[in-house]
PDB file of C-alpha atoms and ligand atoms in Angstrom:
ATOM      1  CA  MET A   1      -1.040  15.283   5.192  1.00 94.00           C
ATOM      2  CA  LEU A   2      -3.589  13.392   3.089  1.00 96.00           C
ATOM      3  CA  GLU A   3      -7.125  14.639   2.604  1.00 97.00           C
ATOM      4  CA  ILE A   4      -9.533  12.561   0.585  1.00 97.00           C
ATOM      5  CA  THR A   5     -12.779  14.420   0.056  1.00 97.00           C
ATOM      6  CA  GLY A   6     -15.905  13.144  -1.686  1.00 96.00           C
ATOM      7  CA  LEU A   7     -13.704  10.928  -3.849  1.00 96.00           C
ATOM      8  CA  GLY A   8     -15.607   9.029  -6.540  1.00 95.00           C
ATOM      9  CA  LYS A   9     -14.350   7.036  -9.501  1.00 95.00           C
ATOM     10  CA  THR A  10     -16.414   5.535 -12.289  1.00 93.00           C
ATOM     11  CA  TYR A  11     -14.525   3.732 -15.031  1.00 92.00           C
ATOM     12  CA  GLU A  12     -15.840   4.402 -18.514  1.00 88.00           C
ATOM     13  CA  GLY A  13     -17.039   1.735 -20.889  1.00 79.00           C
ATOM     14  CA  ARG A  14     -19.767  -0.915 -20.766  1.00 75.00           C
ATOM     15  CA  GLY A  15     -22.166   1.487 -19.108  1.00 79.00           C
ATOM     16  CA  GLY A  16     -19.520   2.494 -16.553  1.00 86.00           C
ATOM     17  CA  VAL A  17     -18.120   0.680 -13.538  1.00 88.00           C
ATOM     18  CA  GLU A  18     -18.616   2.658 -10.349  1.00 90.00           C
ATOM     19  CA  ALA A  19     -15.520   1.622  -8.386  1.00 90.00           C
ATOM     20  CA  LEU A  20     -15.779   4.274  -5.679  1.00 94.00           C
ATOM     21  CA  ARG A  21     -18.924   6.166  -4.770  1.00 94.00           C
ATOM     22  CA  LYS A  22     -17.867   8.631  -2.109  1.00 94.00           C
ATOM     23  CA  ILE A  23     -14.767   8.295   0.038  1.00 96.00           C
ATOM     24  CA  ASP A  24     -13.881  10.741   2.795  1.00 96.00           C
ATOM     25  CA  PHE A  25     -11.042  10.397   5.267  1.00 97.00           C
ATOM     26  CA  GLN A  26      -7.793  12.036   6.250  1.00 97.00           C
ATOM     27  CA  VAL A  27      -4.376  10.855   7.301  1.00 97.00           C
ATOM     28  CA  ALA A  28      -2.398  13.029   9.705  1.00 97.00           C
ATOM     29  CA  ASP A  29       1.293  13.698   9.232  1.00 96.00           C
ATOM     30  CA  GLY A  30       3.290  10.677  10.389  1.00 96.00           C
ATOM     31  CA  ASP A  31       0.268   8.423  10.880  1.00 96.00           C
ATOM     32  CA  LEU A  32      -0.108   4.832   9.644  1.00 97.00           C
ATOM     33  CA  VAL A  33      -3.591   4.121   8.337  1.00 98.00           C
ATOM     34  CA  CYS A  34      -4.811   0.854   6.862  1.00 97.00           C
ATOM     35  CA  VAL A  35      -7.707   0.687   4.437  1.00 97.00           C
ATOM     36  CA  VAL A  36      -9.448  -2.656   4.421  1.00 95.00           C
ATOM     37  CA  GLY A  37     -12.263  -3.924   2.246  1.00 91.00           C
ATOM     38  CA  PRO A  38     -13.351  -6.938   0.232  1.00 87.00           C
ATOM     39  CA  SER A  39     -11.668  -7.765  -3.078  1.00 86.00           C
ATOM     40  CA  GLY A  40     -13.009  -5.625  -5.870  1.00 88.00           C
ATOM     41  CA  CYS A  41     -14.287  -2.847  -3.598  1.00 91.00           C
ATOM     42  CA  GLY A  42     -11.942  -0.286  -5.114  1.00 93.00           C
ATOM     43  CA  LYS A  43      -8.858  -0.280  -2.875  1.00 94.00           C
ATOM     44  CA  THR A  44      -6.394  -0.190  -5.769  1.00 94.00           C
ATOM     45  CA  THR A  45      -8.520   2.440  -7.491  1.00 95.00           C
ATOM     46  CA  LEU A  46      -8.419   4.548  -4.330  1.00 96.00           C
ATOM     47  CA  LEU A  47      -4.652   4.228  -4.029  1.00 96.00           C
ATOM     48  CA  LYS A  48      -4.125   5.117  -7.691  1.00 95.00           C
ATOM     49  CA  CYS A  49      -6.244   8.226  -7.253  1.00 96.00           C
ATOM     50  CA  VAL A  50      -4.192   9.232  -4.203  1.00 96.00           C
ATOM     51  CA  ALA A  51      -0.979   8.553  -6.152  1.00 94.00           C
ATOM     52  CA  GLY A  52      -2.157  10.749  -9.013  1.00 94.00           C
ATOM     53  CA  LEU A  53      -2.079   7.821 -11.475  1.00 93.00           C
ATOM     54  CA  LEU A  54      -5.842   7.976 -12.048  1.00 94.00           C
ATOM     55  CA  SER A  55      -8.049  11.031 -12.063  1.00 94.00           C
ATOM     56  CA  PRO A  56     -11.166  10.801  -9.928  1.00 95.00           C
ATOM     57  CA  THR A  57     -14.593  11.434 -11.432  1.00 95.00           C
ATOM     58  CA  ALA A  58     -15.758  13.219  -8.265  1.00 95.00           C
ATOM     59  CA  GLY A  59     -14.136  14.884  -5.296  1.00 96.00           C
ATOM     60  CA  GLU A  60     -10.449  15.411  -4.754  1.00 96.00           C
ATOM     61  CA  VAL A  61      -7.275  14.325  -3.025  1.00 96.00           C
ATOM     62  CA  ARG A  62      -4.929  16.784  -1.336  1.00 96.00           C
ATOM     63  CA  VAL A  63      -1.388  16.046  -0.234  1.00 95.00           C
ATOM     64  CA  ALA A  64       0.057  18.570   2.209  1.00 93.00           C
ATOM     65  CA  GLY A  65      -2.701  20.959   1.145  1.00 93.00           C
ATOM     66  CA  ARG A  66      -2.076  20.684  -2.599  1.00 94.00           C
ATOM     67  CA  ARG A  67      -4.606  19.151  -4.894  1.00 95.00           C
ATOM     68  CA  VAL A  68      -3.360  16.017  -6.651  1.00 94.00           C
ATOM     69  CA  THR A  69      -3.583  16.214 -10.447  1.00 92.00           C
ATOM     70  CA  GLY A  70      -0.627  13.954 -11.277  1.00 91.00           C
ATOM     71  CA  PRO A  71       1.997  12.011  -9.347  1.00 90.00           C
ATOM     72  CA  PRO A  72       2.875  14.335  -6.438  1.00 90.00           C
ATOM     73  CA  PRO A  73       6.526  14.829  -5.531  1.00 87.00           C
ATOM     74  CA  GLY A  74       7.593  13.130  -2.333  1.00 90.00           C
ATOM     75  CA  MET A  75       5.345  10.130  -2.683  1.00 93.00           C
ATOM     76  CA  ALA A  76       6.432   6.512  -3.067  1.00 93.00           C
ATOM     77  CA  VAL A  77       4.241   3.560  -3.970  1.00 93.00           C
ATOM     78  CA  VAL A  78       4.796  -0.133  -3.269  1.00 92.00           C
ATOM     79  CA  PHE A  79       2.564  -2.397  -5.333  1.00 87.00           C
ATOM     80  CA  GLN A  80       1.498  -5.938  -4.639  1.00 82.00           C
ATOM     81  CA  GLU A  81       3.221  -7.574  -7.559  1.00 79.00           C
ATOM     82  CA  TYR A  82       6.896  -7.294  -6.785  1.00 72.00           C
ATOM     83  CA  GLY A  83       7.599  -9.514  -9.762  1.00 72.00           C
ATOM     84  CA  ARG A  84       6.502  -6.806 -12.148  1.00 80.00           C
ATOM     85  CA  SER A  85       7.703  -3.835 -10.136  1.00 86.00           C
ATOM     86  CA  LEU A  86      11.454  -4.486 -10.419  1.00 92.00           C
ATOM     87  CA  PHE A  87      13.507  -4.352 -13.604  1.00 93.00           C
ATOM     88  CA  PRO A  88      14.955  -7.851 -14.106  1.00 93.00           C
ATOM     89  CA  TRP A  89      17.974  -6.676 -16.085  1.00 95.00           C
ATOM     90  CA  MET A  90      19.109  -4.266 -13.362  1.00 96.00           C
ATOM     91  CA  THR A  91      20.862  -5.257 -10.172  1.00 97.00           C
ATOM     92  CA  VAL A  92      19.146  -4.703  -6.840  1.00 97.00           C
ATOM     93  CA  ARG A  93      21.323  -1.636  -6.301  1.00 96.00           C
ATOM     94  CA  LYS A  94      20.363  -0.129  -9.671  1.00 96.00           C
ATOM     95  CA  ASN A  95      16.686  -0.814  -9.057  1.00 96.00           C
ATOM     96  CA  VAL A  96      16.786   1.036  -5.740  1.00 96.00           C
ATOM     97  CA  GLU A  97      18.863   3.836  -7.215  1.00 96.00           C
ATOM     98  CA  LEU A  98      16.709   4.504 -10.267  1.00 94.00           C
ATOM     99  CA  PRO A  99      14.137   6.882  -8.720  1.00 92.00           C
ATOM    100  CA  LEU A 100      17.003   8.776  -7.038  1.00 94.00           C
ATOM    101  CA  ARG A 101      18.601   9.352 -10.440  1.00 93.00           C
ATOM    102  CA  GLU A 102      15.282  10.621 -11.732  1.00 90.00           C
ATOM    103  CA  LYS A 103      15.078  12.899  -8.689  1.00 89.00           C
ATOM    104  CA  LYS A 104      18.589  14.170  -9.624  1.00 92.00           C
ATOM    105  CA  VAL A 105      20.141  13.249  -6.296  1.00 94.00           C
ATOM    106  CA  PRO A 106      23.954  13.601  -6.566  1.00 96.00           C
ATOM    107  CA  ALA A 107      25.898  10.339  -6.858  1.00 95.00           C
ATOM    108  CA  PRO A 108      27.582  10.235  -3.420  1.00 95.00           C
ATOM    109  CA  ARG A 109      24.257  10.874  -1.676  1.00 95.00           C
ATOM    110  CA  ARG A 110      22.593   8.266  -3.886  1.00 96.00           C
ATOM    111  CA  ARG A 111      25.115   5.678  -2.796  1.00 95.00           C
ATOM    112  CA  GLU A 112      24.491   6.564   0.845  1.00 95.00           C
ATOM    113  CA  LEU A 113      20.717   6.325   0.502  1.00 94.00           C
ATOM    114  CA  VAL A 114      20.822   3.044  -1.418  1.00 96.00           C
ATOM    115  CA  GLU A 115      23.173   1.421   1.078  1.00 95.00           C
ATOM    116  CA  GLY A 116      21.160   2.720   4.028  1.00 92.00           C
ATOM    117  CA  ALA A 117      17.886   1.444   2.584  1.00 92.00           C
ATOM    118  CA  LEU A 118      19.262  -1.967   1.630  1.00 94.00           C
ATOM    119  CA  SER A 119      20.732  -2.545   5.059  1.00 90.00           C
ATOM    120  CA  ALA A 120      17.498  -1.326   6.689  1.00 87.00           C
ATOM    121  CA  VAL A 121      15.642  -4.151   4.933  1.00 88.00           C
ATOM    122  CA  GLY A 122      18.441  -6.649   5.603  1.00 89.00           C
ATOM    123  CA  LEU A 123      19.639  -6.891   2.005  1.00 92.00           C
ATOM    124  CA  ALA A 124      23.046  -5.214   2.146  1.00 93.00           C
ATOM    125  CA  ASP A 125      24.625  -8.401   0.821  1.00 95.00           C
ATOM    126  CA  ALA A 126      22.252  -8.693  -2.135  1.00 95.00           C
ATOM    127  CA  ALA A 127      23.058  -5.332  -3.741  1.00 96.00           C
ATOM    128  CA  ALA A 128      24.824  -6.873  -6.739  1.00 97.00           C
ATOM    129  CA  ALA A 129      22.255  -9.623  -7.334  1.00 97.00           C
ATOM    130  CA  HIS A 130      19.483  -9.447  -9.908  1.00 96.00           C
ATOM    131  CA  PRO A 131      15.856  -9.564  -8.746  1.00 94.00           C
ATOM    132  CA  TRP A 132      15.228 -12.956 -10.354  1.00 92.00           C
ATOM    133  CA  GLN A 133      17.949 -14.452  -8.143  1.00 94.00           C
ATOM    134  CA  LEU A 134      15.963 -13.533  -5.027  1.00 93.00           C
ATOM    135  CA  SER A 135      12.953 -15.081  -3.291  1.00 89.00           C
ATOM    136  CA  GLY A 136       9.584 -13.359  -3.429  1.00 86.00           C
ATOM    137  CA  GLY A 137       9.961 -11.953   0.054  1.00 87.00           C
ATOM    138  CA  MET A 138      13.395 -10.573  -0.778  1.00 90.00           C
ATOM    139  CA  GLN A 139      12.091  -8.975  -3.962  1.00 91.00           C
ATOM    140  CA  GLN A 140       9.354  -7.260  -2.026  1.00 89.00           C
ATOM    141  CA  ARG A 141      12.017  -6.031   0.430  1.00 90.00           C
ATOM    142  CA  VAL A 142      13.863  -4.523  -2.536  1.00 94.00           C
ATOM    143  CA  ALA A 143      10.666  -2.712  -3.504  1.00 92.00           C
ATOM    144  CA  ILE A 144      10.358  -1.424   0.077  1.00 90.00           C
ATOM    145  CA  ALA A 145      14.028  -0.367   0.085  1.00 92.00           C
ATOM    146  CA  ARG A 146      13.465   1.530  -3.151  1.00 94.00           C
ATOM    147  CA  ALA A 147      10.517   3.336  -1.588  1.00 92.00           C
ATOM    148  CA  ILE A 148      12.354   4.349   1.595  1.00 91.00           C
ATOM    149  CA  ALA A 149      15.601   5.319  -0.180  1.00 92.00           C
ATOM    150  CA  TYR A 150      13.494   7.910  -1.965  1.00 92.00           C
ATOM    151  CA  GLU A 151      12.782   9.516   1.432  1.00 90.00           C
ATOM    152  CA  PRO A 152       9.097  10.013   0.695  1.00 92.00           C
ATOM    153  CA  GLN A 153       6.799  12.233   2.711  1.00 92.00           C
ATOM    154  CA  VAL A 154       4.009   9.798   1.967  1.00 95.00           C
ATOM    155  CA  LEU A 155       4.255   6.061   1.441  1.00 95.00           C
ATOM    156  CA  LEU A 156       1.407   4.223  -0.293  1.00 96.00           C
ATOM    157  CA  MET A 157       1.242   0.436  -0.251  1.00 96.00           C
ATOM    158  CA  ASP A 158      -1.192  -1.756  -2.159  1.00 94.00           C
ATOM    159  CA  GLU A 159      -1.483  -5.210  -0.571  1.00 93.00           C
ATOM    160  CA  PRO A 160       2.306  -5.254  -0.366  1.00 90.00           C
ATOM    161  CA  PHE A 161       2.573  -8.591   1.434  1.00 88.00           C
ATOM    162  CA  ALA A 162      -0.298 -10.493  -0.151  1.00 86.00           C
ATOM    163  CA  ALA A 163       1.840 -12.606  -2.465  1.00 82.00           C
ATOM    164  CA  VAL A 164       4.414 -13.960   0.008  1.00 84.00           C
ATOM    165  CA  ASP A 165       4.205 -16.886   2.422  1.00 85.00           C
ATOM    166  CA  ALA A 166       2.850 -16.413   5.937  1.00 88.00           C
ATOM    167  CA  GLN A 167       6.196 -16.407   7.734  1.00 88.00           C
ATOM    168  CA  THR A 168       7.717 -13.868   5.342  1.00 86.00           C
ATOM    169  CA  ARG A 169       4.576 -11.822   5.539  1.00 89.00           C
ATOM    170  CA  ALA A 170       4.855 -11.543   9.335  1.00 91.00           C
ATOM    171  CA  GLU A 171       8.509 -10.510   8.997  1.00 88.00           C
ATOM    172  CA  LEU A 172       7.720  -7.890   6.372  1.00 89.00           C
ATOM    173  CA  GLU A 173       4.892  -6.498   8.512  1.00 93.00           C
ATOM    174  CA  ASP A 174       7.298  -6.037  11.389  1.00 92.00           C
ATOM    175  CA  LEU A 175       9.909  -4.557   9.083  1.00 89.00           C
ATOM    176  CA  LEU A 176       7.342  -2.011   7.944  1.00 91.00           C
ATOM    177  CA  LEU A 177       6.485  -1.108  11.546  1.00 93.00           C
ATOM    178  CA  THR A 178      10.154  -0.698  12.434  1.00 91.00           C
ATOM    179  CA  LEU A 179      10.827   1.515   9.415  1.00 89.00           C
ATOM    180  CA  TRP A 180       7.683   3.531   9.985  1.00 93.00           C
ATOM    181  CA  ARG A 181       8.648   4.189  13.600  1.00 92.00           C
ATOM    182  CA  ARG A 182      12.154   5.153  12.599  1.00 89.00           C
ATOM    183  CA  LEU A 183      11.290   7.360   9.624  1.00 89.00           C
ATOM    184  CA  GLY A 184       7.923   8.744  10.719  1.00 91.00           C
ATOM    185  CA  VAL A 185       6.659   8.659   7.141  1.00 94.00           C
ATOM    186  CA  THR A 186       2.926   9.128   6.613  1.00 97.00           C
ATOM    187  CA  THR A 187       1.756   5.707   5.450  1.00 97.00           C
ATOM    188  CA  LEU A 188      -1.437   4.523   3.783  1.00 97.00           C
ATOM    189  CA  LEU A 189      -1.652   0.768   3.270  1.00 97.00           C
ATOM    190  CA  VAL A 190      -4.540  -1.045   1.643  1.00 96.00           C
ATOM    191  CA  THR A 191      -5.232  -4.711   2.253  1.00 94.00           C
ATOM    192  CA  HIS A 192      -8.096  -7.185   2.103  1.00 91.00           C
ATOM    193  CA  ASP A 193      -6.654  -8.852   5.219  1.00 93.00           C
ATOM    194  CA  ILE A 194      -8.526  -7.695   8.306  1.00 94.00           C
ATOM    195  CA  ASP A 195      -5.977  -9.082  10.786  1.00 95.00           C
ATOM    196  CA  GLU A 196      -3.155  -7.346   8.970  1.00 95.00           C
ATOM    197  CA  ALA A 197      -5.050  -4.045   8.946  1.00 96.00           C
ATOM    198  CA  VAL A 198      -5.662  -4.194  12.699  1.00 97.00           C
ATOM    199  CA  TYR A 199      -2.129  -5.352  13.462  1.00 97.00           C
ATOM    200  CA  LEU A 200      -0.432  -2.589  11.463  1.00 97.00           C
ATOM    201  CA  GLY A 201      -2.827   0.332  11.537  1.00 96.00           C
ATOM    202  CA  ARG A 202      -3.104   3.086  14.067  1.00 97.00           C
ATOM    203  CA  ARG A 203      -6.442   3.535  12.358  1.00 97.00           C
ATOM    204  CA  VAL A 204      -8.410   1.237  10.113  1.00 97.00           C
ATOM    205  CA  VAL A 205     -10.678   2.667   7.444  1.00 97.00           C
ATOM    206  CA  VAL A 206     -13.241   0.019   6.527  1.00 95.00           C
ATOM    207  CA  LEU A 207     -14.640   0.200   3.006  1.00 94.00           C
ATOM    208  CA  SER A 208     -17.990  -1.239   2.026  1.00 89.00           C
ATOM    209  CA  SER A 209     -18.388  -3.346  -1.077  1.00 85.00           C
ATOM    210  CA  ALA A 210     -19.628  -1.581  -4.224  1.00 81.00           C
ATOM    211  CA  PRO A 211     -21.060   1.052  -4.320  1.00 86.00           C
ATOM    212  CA  THR A 212     -18.078   1.807  -2.142  1.00 91.00           C
ATOM    213  CA  VAL A 213     -18.200   4.224   0.765  1.00 92.00           C
ATOM    214  CA  VAL A 214     -16.335   4.421   4.062  1.00 94.00           C
ATOM    215  CA  GLN A 215     -18.174   2.033   6.316  1.00 91.00           C
ATOM    216  CA  GLU A 216     -16.212   2.952   9.405  1.00 93.00           C
ATOM    217  CA  ASP A 217     -13.115   4.868  10.470  1.00 95.00           C
ATOM    218  CA  LEU A 218     -11.822   2.987  13.502  1.00 95.00           C
ATOM    219  CA  ALA A 219      -9.076   4.022  15.930  1.00 96.00           C
ATOM    220  CA  VAL A 220      -6.950   1.008  16.865  1.00 96.00           C
ATOM    221  CA  ASP A 221      -6.398   1.405  20.597  1.00 95.00           C
ATOM    222  CA  LEU A 222      -3.714  -1.262  20.906  1.00 94.00           C
ATOM    223  CA  PRO A 223      -0.353  -0.393  22.477  1.00 93.00           C
ATOM    224  CA  ALA A 224       1.974   1.381  20.043  1.00 90.00           C
ATOM    225  CA  ASP A 225       4.626  -1.317  20.342  1.00 91.00           C
ATOM    226  CA  ARG A 226       3.265  -4.270  18.422  1.00 94.00           C
ATOM    227  CA  ASP A 227       4.486  -7.811  18.394  1.00 92.00           C
ATOM    228  CA  GLN A 228       3.196 -10.679  16.257  1.00 94.00           C
ATOM    229  CA  ILE A 229       2.621 -12.938  19.245  1.00 93.00           C
ATOM    230  CA  THR A 230       1.642 -10.589  22.054  1.00 94.00           C
ATOM    231  CA  THR A 231      -0.473  -8.223  19.973  1.00 95.00           C
ATOM    232  CA  ARG A 232      -2.269 -10.880  17.989  1.00 95.00           C
ATOM    233  CA  SER A 233      -3.182 -12.835  21.113  1.00 95.00           C
ATOM    234  CA  ALA A 234      -4.414  -9.792  23.046  1.00 95.00           C
ATOM    235  CA  PRO A 235      -8.155  -9.853  23.815  1.00 96.00           C
ATOM    236  CA  ARG A 236      -8.493  -6.319  22.452  1.00 96.00           C
ATOM    237  CA  PHE A 237      -6.989  -7.459  19.117  1.00 97.00           C
ATOM    238  CA  ALA A 238      -9.626 -10.186  18.892  1.00 96.00           C
ATOM    239  CA  GLU A 239     -12.385  -7.684  19.663  1.00 96.00           C
ATOM    240  CA  LEU A 240     -11.185  -5.240  17.040  1.00 96.00           C
ATOM    241  CA  ARG A 241     -10.855  -7.831  14.308  1.00 95.00           C
ATOM    242  CA  ALA A 242     -14.266  -9.286  15.136  1.00 95.00           C
ATOM    243  CA  HIS A 243     -15.687  -5.787  14.970  1.00 94.00           C
ATOM    244  CA  VAL A 244     -14.167  -5.147  11.526  1.00 94.00           C
ATOM    245  CA  TYR A 245     -15.360  -8.558  10.263  1.00 92.00           C
ATOM    246  CA  ALA A 246     -18.860  -7.692  11.398  1.00 91.00           C
ATOM    247  CA  GLN A 247     -18.691  -4.310   9.667  1.00 88.00           C
ATOM    248  CA  ILE A 248     -17.642  -5.866   6.379  1.00 86.00           C
ATOM    249  CA  ARG A 249     -20.250  -8.575   6.616  1.00 83.00           C
ATOM    250  CA  HIS A 250     -22.858  -5.965   7.393  1.00 78.00           C
ATOM    251  CA  ALA A 251     -21.742  -3.911   4.398  1.00 71.00           C
ATOM    252  CA  LYS A 252     -22.013  -6.942   2.140  1.00 67.00           C
ATOM    253  CA  GLY A 253     -25.430  -7.891   3.428  1.00 61.00           C
ATOM    254  CA  ARG A 254     -26.643  -4.459   2.478  1.00 55.00           C
ATOM    255  CA  THR A 255     -25.616  -4.901  -1.115  1.00 51.00           C
ATOM    256  CA  ALA A 256     -27.515  -8.124  -1.737  1.00 42.00           C
ATOM    257  CA  GLY A 257     -24.618 -10.521  -1.638  1.00 42.00           C
ATOM    258  CA  ASP A 258     -22.531  -9.414  -4.580  1.00 41.00           C
ATOM    259  CA  LEU A 259     -18.871 -10.051  -3.875  1.00 36.00           C
ATOM    260  CA  THR A 260     -19.447 -13.222  -1.922  1.00 38.00           C
ATOM    261  CA  ALA A 261     -15.838 -14.169  -2.550  1.00 36.00           C
ATOM    262  CA  GLY A 262     -14.444 -11.055  -0.928  1.00 38.00           C
ATOM    263  CA  GLU A 263     -13.929 -12.193   2.614  1.00 40.00           C
ATOM    264  CA  THR A 264     -12.763 -15.695   1.867  1.00 40.00           C
ATOM    265  CA  ALA A 265     -10.756 -14.875  -1.219  1.00 38.00           C
ATOM    266  CA  PRO A 266      -7.162 -16.104  -1.188  1.00 39.00           C
ATOM    267  CA  ALA A 267      -4.355 -13.618  -1.150  1.00 36.00           C
ATOM    268  CA  ARG A 268      -4.754 -12.606  -4.759  1.00 37.00           C
ATOM    269  CA  GLN A 269      -6.924  -9.947  -6.221  1.00 38.00           C
ATOM    270  CA  ALA A 270      -8.817  -9.956  -9.469  1.00 39.00           C
ATOM    271  CA  PRO A 271      -6.621  -8.799 -12.318  1.00 41.00           C
ATOM    272  CA  SER A 272      -7.253  -5.214 -13.203  1.00 41.00           C
ATOM    273  CA  PRO A 273      -8.515  -4.858 -16.775  1.00 41.00           C
ATOM    274  CA  ALA A 274      -6.739  -1.578 -17.319  1.00 39.00           C
ATOM    275  CA  PRO A 275      -4.085  -1.544 -20.018  1.00 39.00           C
ATOM    276  CA  ARG A 276      -3.592   2.175 -19.635  1.00 39.00           C
ATOM    277  CA  ASP A 277      -3.009   1.960 -15.889  1.00 39.00           C
ATOM    278  CA  LEU A 278      -0.941  -1.182 -16.101  1.00 36.00           C
ATOM    279  CA  SER A 279       1.514   0.439 -18.461  1.00 36.00           C
ATOM    280  CA  ARG A 280       1.953   3.270 -16.009  1.00 39.00           C
ATOM    281  CA  GLU A 281       2.478   0.807 -13.212  1.00 38.00           C
ATOM    282  CA  THR A 282       5.218  -0.939 -15.082  1.00 40.00           C
ATOM    283  CA  ASP A 283       7.371   2.084 -15.520  1.00 41.00           C
ATOM    284  CA  GLY A 284       6.260   4.285 -12.656  1.00 38.00           C
ATOM    285  CA  ARG A 285       6.274   2.018  -9.627  1.00 42.00           C
ATOM    286  CA  THR A 286       8.105   4.211  -7.235  1.00 41.00           C
ATOM    287  CA  ARG A 287       8.662   7.833  -7.723  1.00 40.00           C
TER     288      ARG A 287
HETATM  289  P1  ADP B   1      -9.641  -3.860  -5.208  1.00 62.79           P
HETATM  290  O1  ADP B   1      -8.257  -3.327  -5.314  1.00 62.79           O
HETATM  291  O2  ADP B   1     -10.335  -3.471  -3.949  1.00 62.79           O
HETATM  292  O3  ADP B   1      -9.698  -5.349  -5.403  1.00 62.79           O
HETATM  293  P2  ADP B   1     -10.068  -2.420  -7.693  1.00 62.79           P
HETATM  294  O4  ADP B   1      -9.828  -0.994  -7.361  1.00 62.79           O
HETATM  295  O5  ADP B   1      -8.995  -3.144  -8.392  1.00 62.79           O
HETATM  296  O6  ADP B   1     -10.518  -3.204  -6.386  1.00 62.79           O
HETATM  297  O7  ADP B   1     -11.371  -2.516  -8.592  1.00 62.79           O
HETATM  298  C1  ADP B   1     -12.624  -1.952  -8.183  1.00 62.79           C
HETATM  299  C2  ADP B   1     -13.658  -2.169  -9.283  1.00 62.79           C
HETATM  300  O8  ADP B   1     -13.313  -1.414 -10.432  1.00 62.79           O
HETATM  301  C3  ADP B   1     -13.788  -3.599  -9.735  1.00 62.79           C
HETATM  302  O9  ADP B   1     -15.144  -3.834 -10.061  1.00 62.79           O
HETATM  303  C4  ADP B   1     -12.933  -3.645 -10.971  1.00 62.79           C
HETATM  304  O10 ADP B   1     -13.360  -4.640 -11.866  1.00 62.79           O
HETATM  305  C5  ADP B   1     -13.149  -2.269 -11.549  1.00 62.79           C
HETATM  306  N1  ADP B   1     -11.984  -1.769 -12.309  1.00 62.79           N
HETATM  307  C6  ADP B   1     -10.713  -1.638 -11.866  1.00 62.79           C
HETATM  308  N2  ADP B   1      -9.919  -1.090 -12.792  1.00 62.79           N
HETATM  309  C7  ADP B   1     -10.716  -0.877 -13.871  1.00 62.79           C
HETATM  310  C8  ADP B   1     -10.500  -0.328 -15.192  1.00 62.79           C
HETATM  311  N3  ADP B   1      -9.324   0.149 -15.562  1.00 62.79           N
HETATM  312  N4  ADP B   1     -11.569  -0.278 -16.034  1.00 62.79           N
HETATM  313  C9  ADP B   1     -12.775  -0.719 -15.656  1.00 62.79           C
HETATM  314  N5  ADP B   1     -13.044  -1.233 -14.454  1.00 62.79           N
HETATM  315  C10 ADP B   1     -12.043  -1.318 -13.564  1.00 62.79           C
HETATM  316 MG1   MG B   2      -6.446  -4.179  -5.469  1.00 62.79          MG
END
């Protein structure tokens, strides 16, 4: 479903920032793959290239065999900053409905999809509220509802749970797994959180720090049914996470200790200095 081949991205200006050197991996139809790497290694850049919001400087991305040159149809994106991804003056219902209007879905079907998505994320009662009346976790659930109402073929998520508290985060992780199992949507999720990547992913693609390449493409051989307590306390879970930690440490060692903050960084990423991209984010969150 997703083919990322020789993908490279160098931002222009100040001699050029090489965010991605050469990224190669694929995601099969219906799979759930997590990409993990230290802060600043180019995860958001990678996701924006896959979403067609940024054009790569080398290589290509294909979705269902077609080369991505702009936002592909049938793709939804959930960004980290729920606060900026919802329109404050629109109700929850209107926020979820907006991409369906743009997709020209007829009104009765829109209503069905919006109601279905809101109840799937446990927010049926909040349809008439405004985003600012909701907690952070609830706002991020609205963003997830908006993505699934769109019935995407491919769902991209950029650190979607990084800004909520630990309890909410665990709940949202399980919500994602439930929805993924039910809908079978091909999902690519990037995170700097190694435990989260192993817990959610059927595969974990480990990125090195800059110059960024795929350090490892790891199959997660944990049982398909995951549970916060059972899965996270399984010996195999501990082995896998230790393995990924070692890979990332190894990758950092190789690049002479730049990005020392990566592994220990709190759940916030460096702000992206990209006015052009940010403006697109603000109005093109979910398509
Ligand atoms: P991550 O999401 O893994 O934290 P990013 O993809 O945001 O990493 O950034 C990767 C690198 O590219 C960083 O060095 C960052 O400073 C740089 N970068 C990101 N966006 C831009 C931009 N629009 N212009 C220049 N440099 C950028
Ligand atoms: Mg990022």
